[in-house]
Amino acid sequence: MKKSIMVLSAALLLGGIASAQKVDFEEYNLDNGMHVILHNDPSAPVVVTSVMYHVGSKDETPDRTGFAHFFEHLLFEGTENIKRGEWFKIVTSNGGVNNANTTEDRTYYYEVFPSNNLELGLWMESERMMHPVINKIGVSTQNEVVKEEKRTRVDNQPYGNLIAEVKKNMFVNHPYRWAPIGSMKDLDAATLEEFQAFNKKFYTPNNSVLVVAGDIDKKQTKEWIQKYFGPIKKGEVLKKQTFLEEPITQTIKATYQDPNIQIPMLVASYRTPSMKSRDARVLDLISSYLSDGKSSKLYKKIVDQKKMALQIGAFNYSQEDYGMYILYGLPMGTITSADLLKEIDEEIVKIQTDLISEKDYQKLQNTFDNQFVNTNAAVEGIAENLAKFHLLYGDVNLINNEIDLYHSITREEIRDVAKKYLNPNQRLILDYVPSKDQAKN
């Protein structure tokens, strides 16, 4: 009886997701190659105007890293029609908020306004694309801003260089081998002409997607989009370069000394396929199974029961070309990183050998159903998802049916994917330790 109730509850939950979560959208192209996606949601009088550009740190060269992240800041400096320092004042004085973020694969800018300011949001984003002012004073100002960000968020942050060190050791040929924030030395060495050329190459209508989501009138919105974005000239047709990595066939060992920590961290990282692949989604389930919440296998065993670690975790670091599956732990007391790795490996072998239980499998499905609902719960999340699924996945409708892919993954696939990617000879073992001076204190 109890099992029947659980099955019925799951069916009702899935039915609710299928009906309540469907995101309606319309998409089309401008003559200059810009892709446009519209989503009407009249439930609240707000609107998101956002542009996602297909440029990230992987589009940089090894001697000029950090450009994409730098432009995340630089393109707020001002335009021919928005004076320097006025961008944020215009947004806040009109009841809005705005921000931007950069990854290895894309850069995303957005504003959230009361819906009666939609035209303003569209004009501002068109100004950013059509008339950016890139001059010495703006570059110098943002150079200092980025340096301060690197000092506070990376260099002086405990474990702040973790991802950068993993990347450096995991990739040989691919630009994923450096972190998006890049090198301050490279930014210092760059000329104004190099920044201007980077902008001309990547921040173009045909290398971007415009998403307008919220309380909109579609006919009026299309007219404004044509008015502000239609005149922007098409940019260079970009051909993304392909970088291939040889498979990892024996354990890579590395050490990094961090002056900001007192407790060492064990890091084990495996190179994985593109986030667009089915296997990447299976790895999402595996990471949730291992470390999502206090009832997860690694937390329950290593932190809760054996008291061997202060913290334990696993996550799938998804990227457009290759991913990284990263396991980490902070050993407690006299426990060593080797002790933690032994315990982690035992749990991985169990996944590779036996099917996870039906109960654990259902728990995973429920977890991902919940995540799916949450990511589309607000118009801001919907806007970013629409842009992401078009630009990086080539399928906007994944906003509605990606959850079906997760539902279709079997327990056998979980076992087989763990066997395929999570083996000792396919990984980096990084000893992330206190610096020697720190250890003496």
Short mmCIF file of C-alpha atoms in Angstrom, two decimals:
data_model
loop_
_atom_site.label_atom_id
_atom_site.label_comp_id
_atom_site.label_asym_id
_atom_site.label_seq_id
_atom_site.Cartn_x
_atom_site.Cartn_y
_atom_site.Cartn_z
CA MET A 1 0.00 0.00 0.00
CA LYS A 2 2.79 2.41 0.98
CA LYS A 3 4.64 1.69 -2.28
CA SER A 4 1.45 2.32 -4.27
CA ILE A 5 0.98 5.68 -2.55
CA MET A 6 4.60 6.62 -3.37
CA VAL A 7 4.13 5.68 -7.02
CA LEU A 8 0.86 7.64 -7.19
CA SER A 9 2.50 10.68 -5.55
CA ALA A 10 5.36 10.55 -8.04
CA ALA A 11 2.92 10.30 -10.94
CA LEU A 12 0.95 13.28 -9.66
CA LEU A 13 4.17 15.27 -9.20
CA LEU A 14 5.29 14.52 -12.75
CA GLY A 15 1.86 15.40 -14.07
CA GLY A 16 2.00 18.71 -12.24
CA ILE A 17 5.44 19.44 -13.66
CA ALA A 18 4.31 18.60 -17.18
CA SER A 19 1.34 20.98 -17.05
CA ALA A 20 2.45 23.82 -14.78
CA GLN A 21 6.03 24.19 -15.92
CA LYS A 22 5.68 24.42 -19.68
CA VAL A 23 7.38 27.58 -20.86
CA ASP A 24 5.84 29.06 -24.00
CA PHE A 25 8.16 31.03 -26.23
CA GLU A 26 8.49 32.43 -29.73
CA GLU A 27 11.80 32.67 -31.58
CA TYR A 28 12.92 34.31 -34.80
CA ASN A 29 15.97 35.90 -36.44
CA LEU A 30 16.70 39.48 -37.42
CA ASP A 31 18.28 40.15 -40.82
CA ASN A 32 21.65 40.79 -39.12
CA GLY A 33 21.68 37.24 -37.72
CA MET A 34 20.59 38.05 -34.16
CA HIS A 35 18.39 35.36 -32.67
CA VAL A 36 15.41 36.62 -30.64
CA ILE A 37 13.35 34.69 -28.10
CA LEU A 38 10.19 36.12 -26.54
CA HIS A 39 8.38 34.74 -23.50
CA ASN A 40 5.17 36.36 -22.28
CA ASP A 41 4.36 36.02 -18.58
CA PRO A 42 1.77 38.53 -17.33
CA SER A 43 1.76 37.19 -13.76
CA ALA A 44 3.88 40.12 -12.51
CA PRO A 45 4.51 43.58 -14.00
CA VAL A 46 8.22 43.00 -14.64
CA VAL A 47 10.29 42.31 -17.74
CA VAL A 48 13.79 40.93 -18.32
CA THR A 49 15.85 42.14 -21.26
CA SER A 50 18.95 40.01 -21.70
CA VAL A 51 21.66 39.31 -24.23
CA MET A 52 23.90 36.26 -24.15
CA TYR A 53 27.03 36.37 -26.29
CA HIS A 54 28.77 33.21 -27.48
CA VAL A 55 32.13 34.29 -26.07
CA GLY A 56 33.93 33.09 -22.97
CA SER A 57 37.43 32.41 -21.76
CA LYS A 58 37.82 29.57 -24.28
CA ASP A 59 37.81 32.19 -27.05
CA GLU A 60 40.98 33.83 -25.73
CA THR A 61 44.61 33.17 -26.65
CA PRO A 62 47.15 31.83 -24.11
CA ASP A 63 48.94 35.20 -23.88
CA ARG A 64 45.75 37.24 -23.54
CA THR A 65 43.64 35.43 -20.97
CA GLY A 66 40.84 37.09 -19.02
CA PHE A 67 39.46 39.16 -21.92
CA ALA A 68 35.89 37.80 -21.83
CA HIS A 69 35.57 38.38 -18.09
CA PHE A 70 37.17 41.81 -18.51
CA PHE A 71 34.51 42.73 -21.07
CA GLU A 72 31.80 41.70 -18.61
CA HIS A 73 32.95 44.78 -16.69
CA LEU A 74 34.14 46.99 -19.54
CA LEU A 75 30.83 47.08 -21.39
CA PHE A 76 29.21 48.85 -18.45
CA GLU A 77 31.60 51.79 -18.88
CA GLY A 78 29.32 53.69 -21.21
CA THR A 79 28.32 54.20 -24.84
CA GLU A 80 28.10 57.05 -27.30
CA ASN A 81 24.71 57.91 -25.81
CA ILE A 82 25.16 56.79 -22.19
CA LYS A 83 27.79 58.83 -20.41
CA ARG A 84 30.55 57.12 -18.48
CA GLY A 85 29.34 56.18 -15.00
CA GLU A 86 25.67 56.66 -15.90
CA TRP A 87 24.65 53.06 -16.73
CA PHE A 88 23.79 51.95 -13.21
CA LYS A 89 22.20 55.30 -12.35
CA ILE A 90 19.80 54.98 -15.30
CA VAL A 91 18.83 51.44 -14.29
CA THR A 92 18.24 52.15 -10.60
CA SER A 93 16.44 55.47 -11.19
CA ASN A 94 13.96 53.59 -13.38
CA GLY A 95 13.23 50.92 -10.78
CA GLY A 96 15.50 48.27 -12.28
CA VAL A 97 18.40 46.00 -11.41
CA ASN A 98 21.05 44.64 -13.71
CA ASN A 99 24.09 42.40 -13.76
CA ALA A 100 26.34 40.24 -15.92
CA ASN A 101 28.37 37.05 -15.63
CA THR A 102 30.97 35.17 -17.64
CA THR A 103 31.89 31.51 -18.00
CA GLU A 104 34.28 29.57 -20.15
CA ASP A 105 31.67 29.48 -22.94
CA ARG A 106 29.43 32.58 -22.84
CA THR A 107 28.85 36.06 -21.41
CA TYR A 108 25.41 37.13 -20.17
CA TYR A 109 24.04 40.64 -19.56
CA TYR A 110 20.56 41.41 -18.25
CA GLU A 111 18.25 44.05 -16.82
CA VAL A 112 15.07 43.56 -14.83
CA PHE A 113 12.68 46.51 -15.09
CA PRO A 114 9.05 47.28 -14.34
CA SER A 115 7.33 46.23 -17.55
CA ASN A 116 6.57 49.84 -18.54
CA ASN A 117 10.35 50.32 -18.99
CA LEU A 118 10.84 47.56 -21.54
CA GLU A 119 11.79 50.02 -24.28
CA LEU A 120 14.50 51.46 -22.04
CA GLY A 121 15.98 48.01 -21.42
CA LEU A 122 16.05 47.22 -25.13
CA TRP A 123 17.64 50.55 -25.96
CA MET A 124 20.36 50.07 -23.33
CA GLU A 125 21.30 46.59 -24.54
CA SER A 126 21.33 47.79 -28.15
CA GLU A 127 23.60 50.66 -27.09
CA ARG A 128 25.98 48.20 -25.42
CA MET A 129 26.22 46.27 -28.69
CA MET A 130 26.14 49.12 -31.21
CA HIS A 131 27.93 52.05 -29.58
CA PRO A 132 30.29 50.90 -26.79
CA VAL A 133 33.00 53.38 -25.86
CA ILE A 134 36.25 51.48 -25.40
CA ASN A 135 38.96 53.95 -24.47
CA LYS A 136 42.04 54.17 -22.25
CA ILE A 137 40.28 55.55 -19.19
CA GLY A 138 37.65 52.80 -19.25
CA VAL A 139 40.22 50.06 -19.73
CA SER A 140 42.44 51.45 -16.94
CA THR A 141 39.49 51.78 -14.55
CA GLN A 142 38.17 48.28 -15.14
CA ASN A 143 41.68 46.82 -14.98
CA GLU A 144 41.86 47.96 -11.36
CA VAL A 145 38.34 46.66 -10.68
CA VAL A 146 39.21 43.21 -12.03
CA LYS A 147 42.50 43.13 -10.10
CA GLU A 148 40.63 43.87 -6.89
CA GLU A 149 38.07 41.17 -7.71
CA LYS A 150 40.86 38.65 -8.26
CA ARG A 151 42.52 39.63 -4.97
CA THR A 152 39.33 39.32 -2.92
CA ARG A 153 37.59 36.39 -4.63
CA VAL A 154 40.56 34.26 -5.68
CA ASP A 155 44.02 35.11 -4.35
CA ASN A 156 42.97 35.92 -0.75
CA GLN A 157 40.02 33.53 -0.56
CA PRO A 158 40.50 30.13 1.14
CA TYR A 159 40.60 27.47 -1.60
CA GLY A 160 40.09 30.30 -4.11
CA ASN A 161 42.48 28.84 -6.69
CA LEU A 162 40.95 25.36 -6.59
CA ILE A 163 39.21 25.40 -10.00
CA ALA A 164 42.12 27.21 -11.66
CA GLU A 165 44.57 24.57 -10.44
CA VAL A 166 42.32 21.70 -11.50
CA LYS A 167 41.97 23.24 -14.97
CA LYS A 168 45.70 23.83 -15.32
CA ASN A 169 46.40 20.15 -14.71
CA MET A 170 43.41 18.65 -16.55
CA PHE A 171 43.81 20.34 -19.94
CA VAL A 172 46.83 20.50 -22.21
CA ASN A 173 45.53 21.87 -25.54
CA HIS A 174 42.13 23.36 -24.75
CA PRO A 175 41.71 26.96 -23.51
CA TYR A 176 39.76 25.46 -20.61
CA ARG A 177 43.22 25.17 -19.04
CA TRP A 178 42.87 28.68 -17.61
CA ALA A 179 40.14 30.14 -15.42
CA PRO A 180 37.77 32.84 -16.77
CA ILE A 181 39.29 35.56 -14.60
CA GLY A 182 42.57 34.97 -16.44
CA SER A 183 45.95 36.57 -15.81
CA MET A 184 46.41 40.15 -14.69
CA LYS A 185 49.78 40.15 -16.49
CA ASP A 186 47.99 39.46 -19.78
CA LEU A 187 45.48 42.26 -19.21
CA ASP A 188 48.28 44.69 -18.31
CA ALA A 189 50.15 43.81 -21.51
CA ALA A 190 47.15 44.21 -23.82
CA THR A 191 46.85 47.30 -25.99
CA LEU A 192 43.72 49.38 -26.45
CA GLU A 193 43.57 48.17 -30.06
CA GLU A 194 43.47 44.54 -28.87
CA PHE A 195 40.47 45.26 -26.65
CA GLN A 196 38.70 47.06 -29.48
CA ALA A 197 39.39 44.17 -31.87
CA PHE A 198 38.04 41.64 -29.34
CA ASN A 199 34.83 43.65 -29.04
CA LYS A 200 34.42 43.97 -32.81
CA LYS A 201 34.91 40.23 -33.28
CA PHE A 202 32.65 38.76 -30.60
CA TYR A 203 30.01 41.27 -29.40
CA THR A 204 27.91 41.19 -32.54
CA PRO A 205 24.25 40.45 -33.30
CA ASN A 206 25.02 37.19 -35.12
CA ASN A 207 27.07 35.93 -32.14
CA SER A 208 24.33 36.52 -29.59
CA VAL A 209 20.78 35.80 -28.54
CA LEU A 210 18.33 38.41 -27.23
CA VAL A 211 15.72 37.18 -24.76
CA VAL A 212 12.79 39.33 -23.62
CA ALA A 213 10.73 37.67 -20.90
CA GLY A 214 7.93 38.87 -18.68
CA ASP A 215 4.85 41.05 -18.96
CA ILE A 216 5.12 42.06 -22.62
CA ASP A 217 2.99 42.91 -25.60
CA LYS A 218 4.62 40.84 -28.35
CA LYS A 219 3.66 43.09 -31.26
CA GLN A 220 5.03 46.20 -29.58
CA THR A 221 8.12 44.31 -28.36
CA LYS A 222 8.96 43.13 -31.89
CA GLU A 223 8.66 46.70 -33.19
CA TRP A 224 11.07 48.00 -30.56
CA ILE A 225 13.50 45.13 -31.16
CA GLN A 226 13.56 45.94 -34.88
CA LYS A 227 13.97 49.64 -34.12
CA TYR A 228 16.93 49.24 -31.78
CA PHE A 229 18.68 46.04 -32.87
CA GLY A 230 17.73 45.86 -36.55
CA PRO A 231 20.17 48.61 -37.67
CA ILE A 232 23.20 46.96 -36.01
CA LYS A 233 25.52 45.58 -38.66
CA LYS A 234 26.21 41.87 -38.85
CA GLY A 235 29.61 40.92 -37.53
CA GLU A 236 32.24 38.48 -38.68
CA VAL A 237 30.94 34.94 -39.17
CA LEU A 238 32.84 33.04 -36.50
CA LYS A 239 34.05 29.49 -36.83
CA LYS A 240 34.69 28.04 -33.41
CA GLN A 241 38.07 26.38 -33.15
CA THR A 242 38.17 22.73 -32.10
CA PHE A 243 40.65 21.69 -29.41
CA LEU A 244 41.10 17.99 -28.77
CA GLU A 245 42.52 16.46 -25.60
CA GLU A 246 44.12 13.05 -25.46
CA PRO A 247 42.36 10.69 -23.01
CA ILE A 248 43.84 10.55 -19.53
CA THR A 249 45.18 7.00 -19.15
CA GLN A 250 47.19 7.25 -15.94
CA THR A 251 46.73 9.22 -12.75
CA ILE A 252 47.98 12.81 -12.88
CA LYS A 253 49.42 13.96 -9.54
CA ALA A 254 49.84 17.59 -8.58
CA THR A 255 50.23 19.76 -5.49
CA TYR A 256 49.22 23.34 -4.84
CA GLN A 257 50.13 25.37 -1.74
CA ASP A 258 47.50 27.87 -0.61
CA PRO A 259 48.61 30.48 1.97
CA ASN A 260 44.98 31.12 2.97
CA ILE A 261 44.15 27.69 4.40
CA GLN A 262 45.03 25.55 7.41
CA ILE A 263 43.22 22.36 6.44
CA PRO A 264 44.36 20.47 3.32
CA MET A 265 41.83 19.51 0.67
CA LEU A 266 41.73 16.29 -1.30
CA VAL A 267 40.69 16.86 -4.91
CA ALA A 268 40.06 14.12 -7.47
CA SER A 269 38.99 15.29 -10.93
CA TYR A 270 37.99 13.32 -14.03
CA ARG A 271 37.67 14.73 -17.55
CA THR A 272 34.14 14.21 -18.88
CA PRO A 273 32.25 14.88 -22.14
CA SER A 274 30.38 17.98 -23.30
CA MET A 275 27.44 19.13 -21.19
CA LYS A 276 25.27 18.52 -24.27
CA SER A 277 25.88 14.77 -24.06
CA ARG A 278 23.62 12.25 -22.37
CA ASP A 279 26.57 10.98 -20.31
CA ALA A 280 27.01 14.44 -18.78
CA ARG A 281 23.46 14.29 -17.49
CA VAL A 282 24.07 10.82 -16.06
CA LEU A 283 27.08 12.27 -14.22
CA ASP A 284 24.78 14.96 -12.79
CA LEU A 285 22.70 12.17 -11.25
CA ILE A 286 25.80 10.42 -9.92
CA SER A 287 27.08 13.57 -8.21
CA SER A 288 23.68 14.10 -6.60
CA TYR A 289 23.63 10.47 -5.46
CA LEU A 290 27.07 10.80 -3.89
CA SER A 291 26.93 14.16 -2.18
CA ASP A 292 23.64 16.05 -2.50
CA GLY A 293 22.45 16.61 1.07
CA LYS A 294 23.10 14.93 4.39
CA SER A 295 21.48 11.65 3.34
CA SER A 296 23.81 11.28 0.31
CA LYS A 297 26.22 8.34 0.28
CA LEU A 298 29.49 10.19 0.82
CA TYR A 299 28.18 12.63 3.42
CA LYS A 300 26.35 10.00 5.44
CA LYS A 301 29.31 7.62 5.48
CA ILE A 302 32.37 9.87 5.70
CA VAL A 303 31.08 12.94 7.56
CA ASP A 304 28.16 11.66 9.60
CA GLN A 305 29.03 8.08 10.52
CA LYS A 306 32.83 7.81 10.40
CA LYS A 307 33.54 11.46 11.25
CA MET A 308 36.52 11.44 8.87
CA ALA A 309 35.86 14.74 7.11
CA LEU A 310 34.56 18.21 7.84
CA GLN A 311 33.15 18.40 4.34
CA ILE A 312 32.79 16.11 1.34
CA GLY A 313 31.38 16.75 -2.09
CA ALA A 314 31.09 15.84 -5.76
CA PHE A 315 29.94 17.98 -8.66
CA ASN A 316 29.85 17.88 -12.42
CA TYR A 317 31.55 21.02 -13.77
CA SER A 318 29.70 21.31 -17.06
CA GLN A 319 31.21 23.05 -20.08
CA GLU A 320 30.40 23.21 -23.79
CA ASP A 321 33.32 21.11 -25.08
CA TYR A 322 34.56 19.05 -22.12
CA GLY A 323 33.50 18.83 -18.51
CA MET A 324 35.18 17.97 -15.23
CA TYR A 325 33.79 15.69 -12.57
CA ILE A 326 35.29 16.87 -9.29
CA LEU A 327 35.30 15.13 -5.91
CA TYR A 328 36.71 16.90 -2.86
CA GLY A 329 37.04 16.49 0.87
CA LEU A 330 38.45 18.22 3.96
CA PRO A 331 40.00 15.56 6.25
CA MET A 332 39.42 15.80 9.98
CA GLY A 333 42.07 15.47 12.70
CA THR A 334 44.64 12.77 11.92
CA ILE A 335 42.76 11.55 8.84
CA THR A 336 44.76 11.98 5.63
CA SER A 337 43.71 12.78 2.09
CA ALA A 338 44.67 9.21 1.18
CA ASP A 339 42.25 7.91 3.83
CA LEU A 340 39.43 9.99 2.33
CA LEU A 341 40.25 8.90 -1.21
CA LYS A 342 40.04 5.24 -0.16
CA GLU A 343 36.54 5.77 1.25
CA ILE A 344 35.39 7.72 -1.82
CA ASP A 345 36.74 5.07 -4.17
CA GLU A 346 34.86 2.37 -2.31
CA GLU A 347 31.58 4.19 -2.98
CA ILE A 348 32.44 4.70 -6.65
CA VAL A 349 33.23 1.01 -7.05
CA LYS A 350 29.83 0.17 -5.57
CA ILE A 351 28.13 2.34 -8.22
CA GLN A 352 30.24 0.71 -10.94
CA THR A 353 29.44 -2.79 -9.72
CA ASP A 354 25.86 -2.79 -8.44
CA LEU A 355 22.71 -1.00 -9.49
CA ILE A 356 21.67 1.73 -7.09
CA SER A 357 18.52 0.87 -5.17
CA GLU A 358 15.06 1.69 -6.52
CA LYS A 359 14.54 3.93 -3.49
CA ASP A 360 17.71 5.93 -4.20
CA TYR A 361 16.82 6.12 -7.88
CA GLN A 362 13.39 7.57 -7.06
CA LYS A 363 14.99 10.04 -4.67
CA LEU A 364 17.22 11.25 -7.51
CA GLN A 365 14.22 11.72 -9.78
CA ASN A 366 12.43 13.73 -7.09
CA THR A 367 15.52 15.88 -6.52
CA PHE A 368 15.84 16.74 -10.20
CA ASP A 369 12.10 17.40 -10.51
CA ASN A 370 12.46 19.91 -7.69
CA GLN A 371 15.46 21.56 -9.33
CA PHE A 372 13.59 21.77 -12.62
CA VAL A 373 10.66 23.54 -10.96
CA ASN A 374 12.96 25.95 -9.12
CA THR A 375 15.03 26.98 -12.15
CA ASN A 376 11.88 28.01 -14.01
CA ALA A 377 10.10 29.50 -11.02
CA ALA A 378 11.07 33.11 -11.74
CA VAL A 379 11.14 35.06 -14.98
CA GLU A 380 14.87 35.82 -14.51
CA GLY A 381 15.67 32.11 -14.48
CA ILE A 382 13.46 31.46 -17.49
CA ALA A 383 15.20 34.20 -19.48
CA GLU A 384 18.66 32.82 -18.78
CA ASN A 385 17.58 29.24 -19.51
CA LEU A 386 16.04 30.24 -22.84
CA ALA A 387 19.27 31.97 -23.84
CA LYS A 388 21.48 29.11 -22.63
CA PHE A 389 19.55 26.33 -24.31
CA HIS A 390 19.62 28.16 -27.65
CA LEU A 391 23.21 29.38 -27.58
CA LEU A 392 25.00 26.42 -26.03
CA TYR A 393 22.70 23.46 -26.70
CA GLY A 394 21.04 24.48 -29.96
CA ASP A 395 17.58 23.50 -28.66
CA VAL A 396 15.47 26.08 -26.84
CA ASN A 397 12.77 23.51 -26.04
CA LEU A 398 15.13 21.81 -23.59
CA ILE A 399 13.70 24.35 -21.16
CA ASN A 400 10.59 22.14 -21.22
CA ASN A 401 11.89 18.66 -21.91
CA GLU A 402 15.38 18.37 -20.42
CA ILE A 403 13.74 16.87 -17.33
CA ASP A 404 12.44 14.06 -19.57
CA LEU A 405 16.05 13.20 -20.43
CA TYR A 406 16.85 12.85 -16.73
CA HIS A 407 13.74 10.71 -16.23
CA SER A 408 14.81 8.42 -19.07
CA ILE A 409 18.22 7.63 -17.54
CA THR A 410 18.23 4.12 -16.13
CA ARG A 411 20.01 2.60 -13.17
CA GLU A 412 22.02 0.54 -15.65
CA GLU A 413 23.23 3.73 -17.35
CA ILE A 414 24.31 5.14 -14.00
CA ARG A 415 26.42 2.02 -13.43
CA ASP A 416 27.86 2.04 -16.95
CA VAL A 417 28.75 5.74 -17.02
CA ALA A 418 30.49 5.44 -13.65
CA LYS A 419 32.50 2.56 -15.13
CA LYS A 420 33.33 4.59 -18.23
CA TYR A 421 34.63 7.79 -16.63
CA LEU A 422 35.33 7.40 -12.91
CA ASN A 423 38.40 5.18 -12.84
CA PRO A 424 41.68 5.82 -10.94
CA ASN A 425 43.78 5.90 -14.12
CA GLN A 426 41.56 8.61 -15.66
CA ARG A 427 41.90 11.30 -13.04
CA LEU A 428 43.89 14.09 -11.50
CA ILE A 429 44.73 13.80 -7.80
CA LEU A 430 45.44 17.30 -6.52
CA ASP A 431 46.83 17.77 -3.02
CA TYR A 432 45.59 21.24 -2.18
CA VAL A 433 47.59 22.03 0.95
CA PRO A 434 48.51 24.92 3.25
CA SER A 435 51.69 26.72 2.23
CA LYS A 436 54.76 25.67 4.17
CA ASP A 437 54.90 28.99 6.01
CA GLN A 438 51.22 28.62 6.95
CA ALA A 439 51.78 25.06 8.18
CA LYS A 440 54.40 26.27 10.66
CA ASN A 441 52.03 28.77 12.27
#
